[in-house]
């Protein structure tokens, strides 16, 4: 606060004894200032996000919960290597920030392709693969929501994608898992989606 300004209350996680003494002895404040110690301030989780559209509003819950890799489940026969798993974690984290239907490709810790905002998940996969070009070979693929069909797995494998991470939850999860098994691709289910409008 600026010297000479009247302050009624100061809110902080905590006050050191020196800060308390200084703040309560300022000439204009003295004992009238209220010091409120509130402890560690955690960011709000799951708040509503509103977006105005023609004719109305869209509301969605903020996607701000921490990722929990220890809760993820490898659903394929093949397990991802440690290096693929690191790329899968990064791809999943990056996917959260891409407009749905989001597809993210990561290779060796670098984002190499993104498909965003399409009406079709297949189109998002095609765009991400095109953007990545040859860098798709050996990359991992993250999808912000489940694959409703296995029609994205074949093109990803043909481009050299090495592993997939997605929430799961489709009525056809078994078909998608079977496609990954046929093609020798590890796949992880996170059980939580990163859908962003």
mmCIF file of C-alpha atoms in Angstrom:
data_model
loop_
_atom_site.group_PDB
_atom_site.id
_atom_site.type_symbol
_atom_site.label_atom_id
_atom_site.label_comp_id
_atom_site.label_asym_id
_atom_site.label_seq_id
_atom_site.Cartn_x
_atom_site.Cartn_y
_atom_site.Cartn_z
ATOM 1 C CA UNK A 1 0.000 0.000 0.000
ATOM 2 C CA UNK A 2 1.115 3.525 -0.694
ATOM 3 C CA UNK A 3 2.153 5.731 2.233
ATOM 4 C CA UNK A 4 -0.614 8.106 3.293
ATOM 5 C CA UNK A 5 -3.399 5.968 1.806
ATOM 6 C CA UNK A 6 -6.132 4.742 4.088
ATOM 7 C CA UNK A 7 -6.338 0.952 4.214
ATOM 8 C CA UNK A 8 -9.083 -0.858 6.069
ATOM 9 C CA UNK A 9 -7.988 -4.479 5.598
ATOM 10 C CA UNK A 10 -5.046 -6.475 4.282
ATOM 11 C CA UNK A 11 -5.495 -10.135 3.367
ATOM 12 C CA UNK A 12 -2.482 -12.440 3.024
ATOM 13 C CA UNK A 13 -1.608 -16.105 3.497
ATOM 14 C CA UNK A 14 0.261 -15.099 6.680
ATOM 15 C CA UNK A 15 2.047 -12.150 8.325
ATOM 16 C CA UNK A 16 5.535 -12.279 9.827
ATOM 17 C CA UNK A 17 5.919 -10.554 13.211
ATOM 18 C CA UNK A 18 7.874 -7.727 11.521
ATOM 19 C CA UNK A 19 5.165 -7.258 8.880
ATOM 20 C CA UNK A 20 2.490 -7.219 11.587
ATOM 21 C CA UNK A 21 4.392 -4.551 13.560
ATOM 22 C CA UNK A 22 5.033 -2.365 10.499
ATOM 23 C CA UNK A 23 1.466 -2.608 9.199
ATOM 24 C CA UNK A 24 -0.163 -1.824 12.537
ATOM 25 C CA UNK A 25 2.046 1.161 13.375
ATOM 26 C CA UNK A 26 1.669 3.176 10.153
ATOM 27 C CA UNK A 27 0.494 6.653 11.209
ATOM 28 C CA UNK A 28 -2.762 6.620 9.248
ATOM 29 C CA UNK A 29 -3.601 2.943 9.892
ATOM 30 C CA UNK A 30 -2.516 2.089 13.433
ATOM 31 C CA UNK A 31 -4.858 -0.321 15.166
ATOM 32 C CA UNK A 32 -7.698 0.378 12.700
ATOM 33 C CA UNK A 33 -6.264 -1.794 9.933
ATOM 34 C CA UNK A 34 -7.562 -5.348 9.898
ATOM 35 C CA UNK A 35 -5.010 -8.034 9.047
ATOM 36 C CA UNK A 36 -6.606 -11.236 7.846
ATOM 37 C CA UNK A 37 -4.386 -14.305 7.667
ATOM 38 C CA UNK A 38 -6.089 -16.854 5.395
ATOM 39 C CA UNK A 39 -3.435 -19.561 5.057
ATOM 40 C CA UNK A 40 -2.233 -20.971 1.764
ATOM 41 C CA UNK A 41 -4.442 -19.896 -1.107
ATOM 42 C CA UNK A 42 -5.279 -22.732 -3.483
ATOM 43 C CA UNK A 43 -6.644 -21.969 -6.937
ATOM 44 C CA UNK A 44 -10.308 -22.821 -7.396
ATOM 45 C CA UNK A 45 -11.032 -26.112 -9.127
ATOM 46 C CA UNK A 46 -13.865 -26.976 -11.454
ATOM 47 C CA UNK A 47 -15.268 -23.464 -11.784
ATOM 48 C CA UNK A 48 -17.836 -22.785 -14.484
ATOM 49 C CA UNK A 49 -16.532 -21.251 -17.704
ATOM 50 C CA UNK A 50 -18.986 -19.287 -19.818
ATOM 51 C CA UNK A 51 -18.710 -18.502 -23.508
ATOM 52 C CA UNK A 52 -21.125 -16.240 -25.342
ATOM 53 C CA UNK A 53 -22.450 -17.490 -28.675
ATOM 54 C CA UNK A 54 -25.107 -16.156 -31.042
ATOM 55 C CA UNK A 55 -28.423 -16.756 -29.337
ATOM 56 C CA UNK A 56 -27.114 -17.915 -25.980
ATOM 57 C CA UNK A 57 -24.311 -19.056 -23.747
ATOM 58 C CA UNK A 58 -22.243 -22.219 -23.406
ATOM 59 C CA UNK A 59 -21.169 -23.379 -19.973
ATOM 60 C CA UNK A 60 -18.541 -25.989 -19.201
ATOM 61 C CA UNK A 61 -16.601 -26.987 -16.123
ATOM 62 C CA UNK A 62 -13.012 -25.738 -16.119
ATOM 63 C CA UNK A 63 -10.517 -28.462 -17.008
ATOM 64 C CA UNK A 64 -8.155 -27.638 -14.173
ATOM 65 C CA UNK A 65 -7.848 -30.851 -12.183
ATOM 66 C CA UNK A 66 -4.302 -32.188 -11.981
ATOM 67 C CA UNK A 67 -3.406 -35.130 -14.198
ATOM 68 C CA UNK A 68 -2.918 -38.378 -12.266
ATOM 69 C CA UNK A 69 -0.627 -40.651 -14.339
ATOM 70 C CA UNK A 70 -0.525 -43.243 -11.551
ATOM 71 C CA UNK A 71 -4.289 -43.755 -12.099
ATOM 72 C CA UNK A 72 -3.944 -44.317 -15.849
ATOM 73 C CA UNK A 73 -4.417 -47.813 -17.234
ATOM 74 C CA UNK A 74 -2.555 -49.495 -20.079
ATOM 75 C CA UNK A 75 -5.392 -51.266 -21.916
ATOM 76 C CA UNK A 76 -3.370 -52.747 -24.786
ATOM 77 C CA UNK A 77 -1.335 -55.933 -24.764
ATOM 78 C CA UNK A 78 1.841 -53.961 -25.462
ATOM 79 C CA UNK A 79 3.247 -51.739 -22.700
ATOM 80 C CA UNK A 80 4.758 -48.332 -23.556
ATOM 81 C CA UNK A 81 8.484 -47.901 -22.933
ATOM 82 C CA UNK A 82 9.614 -45.319 -20.376
ATOM 83 C CA UNK A 83 10.487 -42.813 -23.117
ATOM 84 C CA UNK A 84 7.087 -43.314 -24.792
ATOM 85 C CA UNK A 85 5.393 -42.920 -21.418
ATOM 86 C CA UNK A 86 7.146 -39.560 -20.873
ATOM 87 C CA UNK A 87 5.961 -38.409 -24.297
ATOM 88 C CA UNK A 88 2.434 -39.681 -23.552
ATOM 89 C CA UNK A 89 2.345 -37.658 -20.317
ATOM 90 C CA UNK A 90 3.497 -34.521 -22.130
ATOM 91 C CA UNK A 91 1.048 -35.083 -24.998
ATOM 92 C CA UNK A 92 -1.821 -35.511 -22.540
ATOM 93 C CA UNK A 93 -0.858 -32.296 -20.716
ATOM 94 C CA UNK A 94 -0.601 -30.372 -24.011
ATOM 95 C CA UNK A 95 -3.911 -31.762 -25.265
ATOM 96 C CA UNK A 96 -5.742 -29.959 -22.440
ATOM 97 C CA UNK A 97 -4.966 -26.605 -24.075
ATOM 98 C CA UNK A 98 -6.122 -27.449 -27.606
ATOM 99 C CA UNK A 99 -9.654 -26.814 -28.843
ATOM 100 C CA UNK A 100 -11.755 -29.972 -29.218
ATOM 101 C CA UNK A 101 -11.752 -32.253 -31.104
ATOM 102 C CA UNK A 102 -8.077 -32.172 -30.165
ATOM 103 C CA UNK A 103 -5.336 -34.481 -31.379
ATOM 104 C CA UNK A 104 -1.738 -33.860 -30.311
ATOM 105 C CA UNK A 105 1.401 -35.614 -31.569
ATOM 106 C CA UNK A 106 4.590 -35.556 -29.476
ATOM 107 C CA UNK A 107 7.989 -37.050 -30.241
ATOM 108 C CA UNK A 108 11.066 -36.895 -28.017
ATOM 109 C CA UNK A 109 9.500 -34.283 -25.745
ATOM 110 C CA UNK A 110 8.474 -31.951 -28.579
ATOM 111 C CA UNK A 111 5.039 -31.161 -29.961
ATOM 112 C CA UNK A 112 5.198 -32.130 -33.650
ATOM 113 C CA UNK A 113 1.570 -32.029 -34.810
ATOM 114 C CA UNK A 114 -1.796 -30.648 -33.707
ATOM 115 C CA UNK A 115 -5.274 -31.156 -35.104
ATOM 116 C CA UNK A 116 -7.802 -28.856 -33.446
ATOM 117 C CA UNK A 117 -11.376 -27.656 -33.531
ATOM 118 C CA UNK A 118 -12.719 -30.101 -36.114
ATOM 119 C CA UNK A 119 -16.214 -31.588 -36.138
ATOM 120 C CA UNK A 120 -14.677 -35.031 -36.689
ATOM 121 C CA UNK A 121 -11.942 -36.675 -34.644
ATOM 122 C CA UNK A 122 -10.765 -38.441 -37.841
ATOM 123 C CA UNK A 123 -10.260 -35.015 -39.470
ATOM 124 C CA UNK A 124 -8.271 -33.829 -36.445
ATOM 125 C CA UNK A 125 -6.055 -36.924 -36.700
ATOM 126 C CA UNK A 126 -5.469 -36.302 -40.421
ATOM 127 C CA UNK A 127 -4.552 -32.649 -39.795
ATOM 128 C CA UNK A 128 -2.157 -33.529 -36.945
ATOM 129 C CA UNK A 129 -0.475 -36.213 -39.075
ATOM 130 C CA UNK A 130 -0.159 -33.823 -42.029
ATOM 131 C CA UNK A 131 1.356 -31.095 -39.822
ATOM 132 C CA UNK A 132 3.817 -33.570 -38.303
ATOM 133 C CA UNK A 133 4.859 -35.070 -41.640
ATOM 134 C CA UNK A 134 7.835 -37.413 -41.185
ATOM 135 C CA UNK A 135 8.044 -36.416 -37.514
ATOM 136 C CA UNK A 136 4.915 -38.535 -36.869
ATOM 137 C CA UNK A 137 7.090 -41.658 -37.121
ATOM 138 C CA UNK A 138 7.841 -42.670 -33.529
ATOM 139 C CA UNK A 139 5.533 -39.993 -32.083
ATOM 140 C CA UNK A 140 2.728 -40.589 -29.596
ATOM 141 C CA UNK A 141 -0.850 -39.447 -30.116
ATOM 142 C CA UNK A 142 -3.132 -37.900 -27.474
ATOM 143 C CA UNK A 143 -6.859 -37.437 -28.004
ATOM 144 C CA UNK A 144 -8.810 -35.132 -25.675
ATOM 145 C CA UNK A 145 -11.870 -37.412 -25.770
ATOM 146 C CA UNK A 146 -12.526 -41.058 -26.550
ATOM 147 C CA UNK A 147 -12.361 -42.543 -30.023
ATOM 148 C CA UNK A 148 -15.951 -43.488 -30.902
ATOM 149 C CA UNK A 149 -14.650 -45.883 -33.577
ATOM 150 C CA UNK A 150 -11.329 -47.487 -34.482
ATOM 151 C CA UNK A 151 -11.082 -45.437 -37.711
ATOM 152 C CA UNK A 152 -8.311 -43.147 -36.414
ATOM 153 C CA UNK A 153 -5.978 -45.885 -35.225
ATOM 154 C CA UNK A 154 -5.129 -47.272 -38.692
ATOM 155 C CA UNK A 155 -4.067 -43.938 -40.221
ATOM 156 C CA UNK A 156 -2.041 -43.121 -37.086
ATOM 157 C CA UNK A 157 -0.239 -46.474 -37.234
ATOM 158 C CA UNK A 158 0.361 -46.112 -40.988
ATOM 159 C CA UNK A 159 2.085 -42.775 -40.301
ATOM 160 C CA UNK A 160 4.328 -44.439 -37.706
ATOM 161 C CA UNK A 161 2.620 -43.309 -34.489
ATOM 162 C CA UNK A 162 4.056 -45.473 -31.702
ATOM 163 C CA UNK A 163 1.462 -45.163 -28.894
ATOM 164 C CA UNK A 164 -1.914 -43.625 -28.034
ATOM 165 C CA UNK A 165 -3.385 -41.981 -24.938
ATOM 166 C CA UNK A 166 -7.071 -41.153 -24.609
ATOM 167 C CA UNK A 167 -9.791 -41.119 -21.939
ATOM 168 C CA UNK A 168 -11.638 -44.242 -23.061
ATOM 169 C CA UNK A 169 -15.353 -44.526 -22.382
ATOM 170 C CA UNK A 170 -16.717 -45.300 -25.843
ATOM 171 C CA UNK A 171 -19.211 -48.111 -26.385
ATOM 172 C CA UNK A 172 -16.659 -49.376 -28.904
ATOM 173 C CA UNK A 173 -13.560 -49.228 -26.688
ATOM 174 C CA UNK A 174 -13.025 -52.954 -27.282
ATOM 175 C CA UNK A 175 -12.774 -52.357 -31.048
ATOM 176 C CA UNK A 176 -10.283 -49.514 -30.564
ATOM 177 C CA UNK A 177 -8.195 -51.639 -28.171
ATOM 178 C CA UNK A 178 -8.308 -54.550 -30.640
ATOM 179 C CA UNK A 179 -7.061 -52.252 -33.436
ATOM 180 C CA UNK A 180 -4.115 -51.143 -31.272
ATOM 181 C CA UNK A 181 -3.338 -54.767 -30.400
ATOM 182 C CA UNK A 182 -3.468 -55.796 -34.080
ATOM 183 C CA UNK A 183 -1.073 -52.977 -34.955
ATOM 184 C CA UNK A 184 1.246 -53.491 -31.957
ATOM 185 C CA UNK A 185 0.546 -50.056 -30.457
ATOM 186 C CA UNK A 186 0.432 -49.415 -26.710
ATOM 187 C CA UNK A 187 -2.656 -47.502 -25.576
ATOM 188 C CA UNK A 188 -3.425 -45.842 -22.243
ATOM 189 C CA UNK A 189 -6.836 -44.846 -20.882
ATOM 190 C CA UNK A 190 -6.830 -41.841 -18.544
ATOM 191 C CA UNK A 191 -10.527 -42.153 -17.555
ATOM 192 C CA UNK A 192 -10.836 -38.363 -17.754
ATOM 193 C CA UNK A 193 -11.276 -36.225 -20.829
ATOM 194 C CA UNK A 194 -9.862 -32.813 -21.729
ATOM 195 C CA UNK A 195 -12.767 -31.522 -23.804
ATOM 196 C CA UNK A 196 -12.448 -27.769 -24.544
ATOM 197 C CA UNK A 197 -14.889 -25.557 -26.466
#
